[in-house]
């Protein structure tokens, strides 16, 4: 049977398309339910000072395990939520949960919370701006403890509302970071127009760095550029000690990756913070 359809290019293609579509439809339905039933969770990955090993921030990462479909990666459901509009509700859940958590953690350490924002969320830029300010006030988190992570792709369109929103949030103290830096295709001029605080070098460069000369020189170039623009740098996806050592040597301030810790549940992260506070005391 496979041979029969194989000879006919169309039906083979259709069968794959169909499977793909069915999974998307199922995920759409389940994601709606997951939101309604409060089944989504936020995990936190430490961002550390490469010199001291101190945790300086936590990145909030959404987690979803469906009863029937099992663990679903954000790399799969975030793009889906961007298409079906659920990203606005998802984004609001992460914003609330992560800011509330970060406000509690302030008693243990002066930690920042990094939250990912999709370009689609900025299409409702006024509501987004209002919600961010409202949530910060509600949970009592100082605005400078929030780092909004955006990718270069949000600057592809020159949207005045987006620009006003970013500038306004910045003016009240919210920090802006560029995520997955080096993987986008946009012009670099946006770097001058906004005062970003951090640049996160995508993990593809970090992982290639130790045995690939080209990746190493790109990382070098990104660090030099960041320095001249007065941006702090976070290296993403550090898995091995030599990578951390080398980045530290090059003057990269911060790191994130499995070498330090995988993303943790809120309870696990709290324990980690407590043990770190004890070490210093
Ligand atoms: P990202 O913002 O670049 O987040 C970093 C991703 O790298 C996370 O994947 C994290 O688990 C993974 N990672 C961290 N250290 C290592 C490492 O040492 N090695 C490897 N191989 N991976 C590492 P995750 O949690 O699967 O999230 C994937 C992407 O989904 C995120 O990339 C982000 O773009 C998006 N995402 C996750 N949560 C949210 C959210 O709440 N809102 C939005 N808009 N996007 C989100
Ligand atoms: Mg991120
Ligand atoms: Mg990233
Ligand atoms: Mg990403």
Coordinates of C-alpha atoms and ligand atoms in Angstrom, one line a residue:
X1 CA 0.0 0.0 0.0
X2 CA 2.8 2.3 0.8
X3 CA 4.2 1.6 -2.7
X4 CA 0.9 2.5 -4.3
X5 CA 0.7 5.8 -2.6
X6 CA 4.4 6.3 -3.1
X7 CA 4.0 6.3 -6.8
X8 CA 1.4 8.9 -6.5
X9 CA 3.3 11.9 -5.1
X10 CA 0.1 13.7 -4.1
X11 CA -1.5 11.1 -1.9
X12 CA 1.8 10.5 0.0
X13 CA 2.1 14.2 0.6
X14 CA -1.6 14.4 1.7
X15 CA -1.2 11.7 4.2
X16 CA 1.7 13.5 5.9
X17 CA -0.2 16.8 5.8
X18 CA -3.2 15.1 7.3
X19 CA -1.2 13.7 10.3
X20 CA 0.4 17.1 10.9
X21 CA -3.0 18.9 10.7
X22 CA -4.6 16.4 13.0
X23 CA -2.0 16.9 15.7
X24 CA -2.3 20.6 15.3
X25 CA -6.1 20.4 15.7
X26 CA -5.8 18.2 18.7
X27 CA -3.2 20.5 20.3
X28 CA -5.5 23.5 19.7
X29 CA -8.3 21.8 21.5
X30 CA -6.2 20.6 24.4
X31 CA -4.4 23.9 24.8
X32 CA -7.7 25.7 25.2
X33 CA -8.6 23.2 27.9
X34 CA -5.2 23.4 29.5
X35 CA -5.7 27.2 30.0
X36 CA -9.3 26.8 31.3
X37 CA -8.3 24.0 33.7
X38 CA -5.2 25.8 34.9
X39 CA -2.9 23.0 33.7
X40 CA 0.0 25.1 32.5
X41 CA 3.0 25.5 34.7
X42 CA 6.1 27.8 34.7
X43 CA 9.6 26.5 35.3
X44 CA 12.6 28.6 36.1
X45 CA 16.2 28.4 34.8
X46 CA 19.0 30.2 36.7
X47 CA 21.0 32.8 34.9
X48 CA 24.4 33.0 36.7
X49 CA 27.2 35.5 37.1
X50 CA 30.1 33.7 35.3
X51 CA 32.7 35.1 37.6
X52 CA 31.1 34.3 41.0
X53 CA 28.6 31.6 40.1
X54 CA 25.9 33.6 41.8
X55 CA 22.3 33.3 40.5
X56 CA 21.3 36.8 39.3
X57 CA 18.1 36.0 37.5
X58 CA 15.6 33.3 36.6
X59 CA 14.2 32.8 33.1
X60 CA 10.5 31.8 33.2
X61 CA 9.8 28.9 30.8
X62 CA 6.3 27.6 30.1
X63 CA 5.6 23.9 30.7
X64 CA 2.7 21.9 29.5
X65 CA 2.1 18.2 30.1
X66 CA -1.2 17.0 28.6
X67 CA -2.9 14.0 30.1
X68 CA -3.3 12.3 26.8
X69 CA -0.6 13.8 24.6
X70 CA 2.1 13.9 27.2
X71 CA 4.9 16.5 27.4
X72 CA 4.6 19.1 24.7
X73 CA 7.6 21.4 24.0
X74 CA 7.0 25.1 24.0
X75 CA 8.9 25.0 20.7
X76 CA 5.7 23.3 19.4
X77 CA 2.9 24.9 21.3
X78 CA 4.1 28.5 21.4
X79 CA 4.1 28.9 17.5
X80 CA 0.6 27.3 17.5
X81 CA -0.6 29.7 20.2
X82 CA 0.8 32.5 18.1
X83 CA -1.3 31.4 15.2
X84 CA -4.6 30.8 17.1
X85 CA -4.3 33.8 19.3
X86 CA -4.0 31.9 22.6
X87 CA -0.6 33.5 23.1
X88 CA -2.2 36.5 24.7
X89 CA -3.7 34.4 27.4
X90 CA -0.6 32.2 27.7
X91 CA 1.5 35.3 28.0
X92 CA -0.7 36.7 30.7
X93 CA -0.5 33.5 32.7
X94 CA 3.3 33.5 32.6
X95 CA 3.5 37.2 33.4
X96 CA 1.3 36.8 36.5
X97 CA 2.8 33.6 37.8
X98 CA 6.4 34.5 37.2
X99 CA 6.2 38.1 38.6
X100 CA 4.3 36.8 41.7
X101 CA 7.0 34.2 42.2
X102 CA 9.8 36.7 41.7
X103 CA 8.3 39.1 44.2
X104 CA 8.4 36.3 46.8
X105 CA 12.0 35.4 45.9
X106 CA 13.1 39.0 46.7
X107 CA 13.2 38.0 50.4
X108 CA 16.0 35.5 49.5
X109 CA 17.9 37.3 46.8
X110 CA 17.6 40.5 44.7
X111 CA 16.8 38.4 41.7
X112 CA 15.5 39.5 38.3
X113 CA 12.8 37.6 36.4
X114 CA 13.3 37.1 32.6
X115 CA 10.1 36.5 30.7
X116 CA 9.7 35.7 27.0
X117 CA 7.4 37.9 25.0
X118 CA 6.2 36.9 21.5
X119 CA 6.0 39.5 18.7
X120 CA 2.4 38.6 18.4
X121 CA 1.8 39.8 22.0
X122 CA 3.0 43.2 20.9
X123 CA 0.2 43.4 18.3
X124 CA -2.0 44.3 21.3
X125 CA 0.7 46.6 22.5
X126 CA -1.5 49.0 24.6
X127 CA -3.1 46.1 26.5
X128 CA 0.2 44.5 27.0
X129 CA 1.8 47.6 28.4
X130 CA -1.1 48.1 30.8
X131 CA -1.0 44.5 31.9
X132 CA 2.7 44.5 32.6
X133 CA 2.4 47.7 34.8
X134 CA -0.7 46.4 36.5
X135 CA 0.8 43.0 37.4
X136 CA 4.0 44.6 38.7
X137 CA 2.0 46.8 40.9
X138 CA -0.3 44.0 42.1
X139 CA 2.5 41.6 43.1
X140 CA 4.8 44.4 44.4
X141 CA 7.7 43.7 42.1
X142 CA 10.0 46.6 41.4
X143 CA 9.9 47.2 37.6
X144 CA 13.7 46.9 37.2
X145 CA 13.4 43.3 38.4
X146 CA 11.5 42.4 35.2
X147 CA 13.5 41.6 32.1
X148 CA 11.4 41.3 29.0
X149 CA 13.0 39.0 26.4
X150 CA 12.2 39.7 22.8
X151 CA 13.7 38.4 19.6
X152 CA 15.1 40.5 16.8
X153 CA 12.0 39.5 14.7
X154 CA 9.8 42.1 16.5
X155 CA 11.8 44.8 14.8
X156 CA 11.1 43.6 11.2
X157 CA 8.1 45.9 11.1
X158 CA 8.5 49.5 12.1
X159 CA 5.5 49.7 14.4
X160 CA 5.1 52.9 16.3
X161 CA 2.9 51.4 18.9
X162 CA 5.5 48.7 19.7
X163 CA 8.2 51.4 19.9
X164 CA 6.2 53.6 22.2
X165 CA 5.4 50.6 24.4
X166 CA 9.0 49.5 24.7
X167 CA 10.1 53.0 25.4
X168 CA 7.4 53.6 28.0
X169 CA 8.2 50.3 29.8
X170 CA 11.9 51.1 29.7
X171 CA 11.2 54.6 31.1
X172 CA 9.6 53.1 34.2
X173 CA 12.6 50.8 34.7
X174 CA 11.7 47.5 33.0
X175 CA 14.7 45.9 31.4
X176 CA 14.8 44.7 27.8
X177 CA 16.8 41.8 26.5
X178 CA 17.4 40.5 23.0
X179 CA 16.9 36.7 22.9
X180 CA 18.5 34.2 20.5
X181 CA 20.8 36.9 19.3
X182 CA 22.5 36.0 16.0
X183 CA 19.8 33.8 14.6
X184 CA 17.5 36.6 13.2
X185 CA 17.8 38.3 9.9
X186 CA 17.0 41.9 10.8
X187 CA 19.3 44.8 10.5
X188 CA 21.3 45.7 13.6
X189 CA 20.3 49.3 13.6
X190 CA 17.5 48.6 16.1
X191 CA 20.2 48.1 18.7
X192 CA 21.0 51.8 18.7
X193 CA 17.4 52.9 18.7
X194 CA 16.5 51.2 22.0
X195 CA 18.3 51.0 25.2
X196 CA 18.5 47.3 25.7
X197 CA 20.2 46.0 28.8
X198 CA 21.1 42.5 27.8
X199 CA 21.9 40.5 24.7
X200 CA 21.5 36.7 24.9
X201 CA 23.8 34.9 22.5
X202 CA 21.9 32.0 21.0
X203 CA 23.0 28.6 22.2
X204 CA 23.9 27.4 18.7
X205 CA 27.0 29.6 18.8
X206 CA 27.9 28.6 22.3
X207 CA 27.7 24.9 21.6
X208 CA 29.8 25.2 18.5
X209 CA 32.3 27.4 20.1
X210 CA 34.8 25.0 21.6
X211 CA 35.5 23.1 18.4
X212 CA 34.4 25.4 15.6
X213 CA 36.7 28.4 14.8
X214 CA 33.9 30.2 12.9
X215 CA 31.5 30.1 15.9
X216 CA 34.3 31.1 18.2
X217 CA 35.0 34.2 16.2
X218 CA 31.3 35.1 15.9
X219 CA 31.0 34.9 19.7
X220 CA 34.0 37.1 20.0
X221 CA 32.5 39.6 17.6
X222 CA 29.2 39.6 19.4
X223 CA 30.9 40.3 22.7
X224 CA 32.9 43.1 21.2
X225 CA 29.8 44.7 19.7
X226 CA 27.9 44.3 23.0
X227 CA 30.7 46.0 24.9
X228 CA 30.8 49.0 22.5
X229 CA 27.0 49.3 22.8
X230 CA 27.2 49.0 26.6
X231 CA 25.1 45.8 26.7
X232 CA 25.6 43.0 29.2
X233 CA 25.8 39.5 27.6
X234 CA 24.2 36.3 28.6
X235 CA 25.5 33.1 26.9
X236 CA 22.7 30.6 26.4
X237 CA 23.0 26.8 26.4
X238 CA 26.3 26.4 28.3
X239 CA 26.6 22.7 28.9
X240 CA 30.3 22.2 29.5
X241 CA 32.8 23.8 31.9
X242 CA 35.3 24.7 29.1
X243 CA 32.6 26.8 27.5
X244 CA 32.0 28.7 30.7
X245 CA 35.7 29.2 31.3
X246 CA 36.3 30.5 27.8
X247 CA 33.3 32.9 27.9
X248 CA 34.5 34.2 31.3
X249 CA 37.9 34.8 29.8
X250 CA 36.4 36.7 27.0
X251 CA 34.5 39.0 29.4
X252 CA 31.0 37.6 29.0
X253 CA 29.2 38.5 32.2
X254 CA 26.4 35.9 32.5
X255 CA 25.6 32.3 31.5
X256 CA 22.7 30.0 31.4
X257 CA 22.6 26.3 30.6
X258 CA 22.5 22.7 31.8
X259 CA 26.0 23.1 33.2
X260 CA 24.5 25.3 36.0
X261 CA 21.0 24.0 36.1
X262 CA 18.1 22.7 34.0
X263 CA 14.8 24.7 34.3
X264 CA 13.4 23.9 37.7
X265 CA 9.9 23.9 39.3
X266 CA 9.3 26.9 41.6
X267 CA 9.8 24.8 44.7
X268 CA 13.1 23.4 43.4
X269 CA 14.3 26.9 42.5
X270 CA 13.4 28.2 45.9
X271 CA 15.5 25.4 47.5
X272 CA 18.4 26.2 45.2
X273 CA 18.2 29.9 46.2
X274 CA 18.0 29.0 49.9
X275 CA 21.1 26.8 49.7
X276 CA 23.0 29.6 47.9
X277 CA 22.0 32.2 50.5
X278 CA 23.3 29.8 53.2
X279 CA 26.6 29.5 51.4
X280 CA 27.1 33.2 51.5
X281 CA 26.0 33.7 55.1
Ligands
LIG1 P1 14.4 30.6 24.8 O1 13.7 31.8 25.4 O2 15.7 30.8 24.0 O3 14.7 29.7 26.1 C1 15.9 28.9 26.3 C2 15.6 27.5 25.9 O4 16.8 26.7 25.9 C3 14.7 26.7 26.8 O5 14.0 25.8 26.1 C4 15.7 26.0 27.7 O6 15.1 24.9 28.4 C5 16.7 25.6 26.8 N1 18.0 25.4 27.4 C6 18.6 26.0 28.4 N2 19.8 25.6 28.7 C7 20.1 24.7 27.7 C8 21.3 23.8 27.5 O7 22.3 23.9 28.2 N3 21.2 23.0 26.4 C9 20.0 22.9 25.7 N4 20.0 22.0 24.6 N5 18.9 23.7 25.9 C10 19.0 24.5 26.9 P2 12.4 25.5 26.2 O8 12.0 25.7 27.6 O9 12.0 24.3 25.5 O10 11.8 26.8 25.4 C11 11.9 26.9 24.0 C12 11.5 28.3 23.6 O11 10.1 28.4 23.7 C13 12.1 29.4 24.3 O12 13.5 29.7 23.9 C14 11.2 30.5 24.0 O13 11.4 31.1 22.8 C15 9.8 29.8 23.9 N6 9.1 29.9 25.2 C16 9.2 29.2 26.3 N7 8.4 29.7 27.3 C17 7.7 30.7 26.7 C18 6.8 31.7 27.2 O14 6.3 31.7 28.4 N8 6.4 32.7 26.3 C19 6.9 32.8 25.1 N9 6.4 33.7 24.3 N10 7.8 31.9 24.6 C20 8.2 30.9 25.4
LIG2 MG1 14.3 33.4 26.3
LIG3 MG1 17.0 32.0 23.6
LIG4 MG1 13.8 31.3 21.5

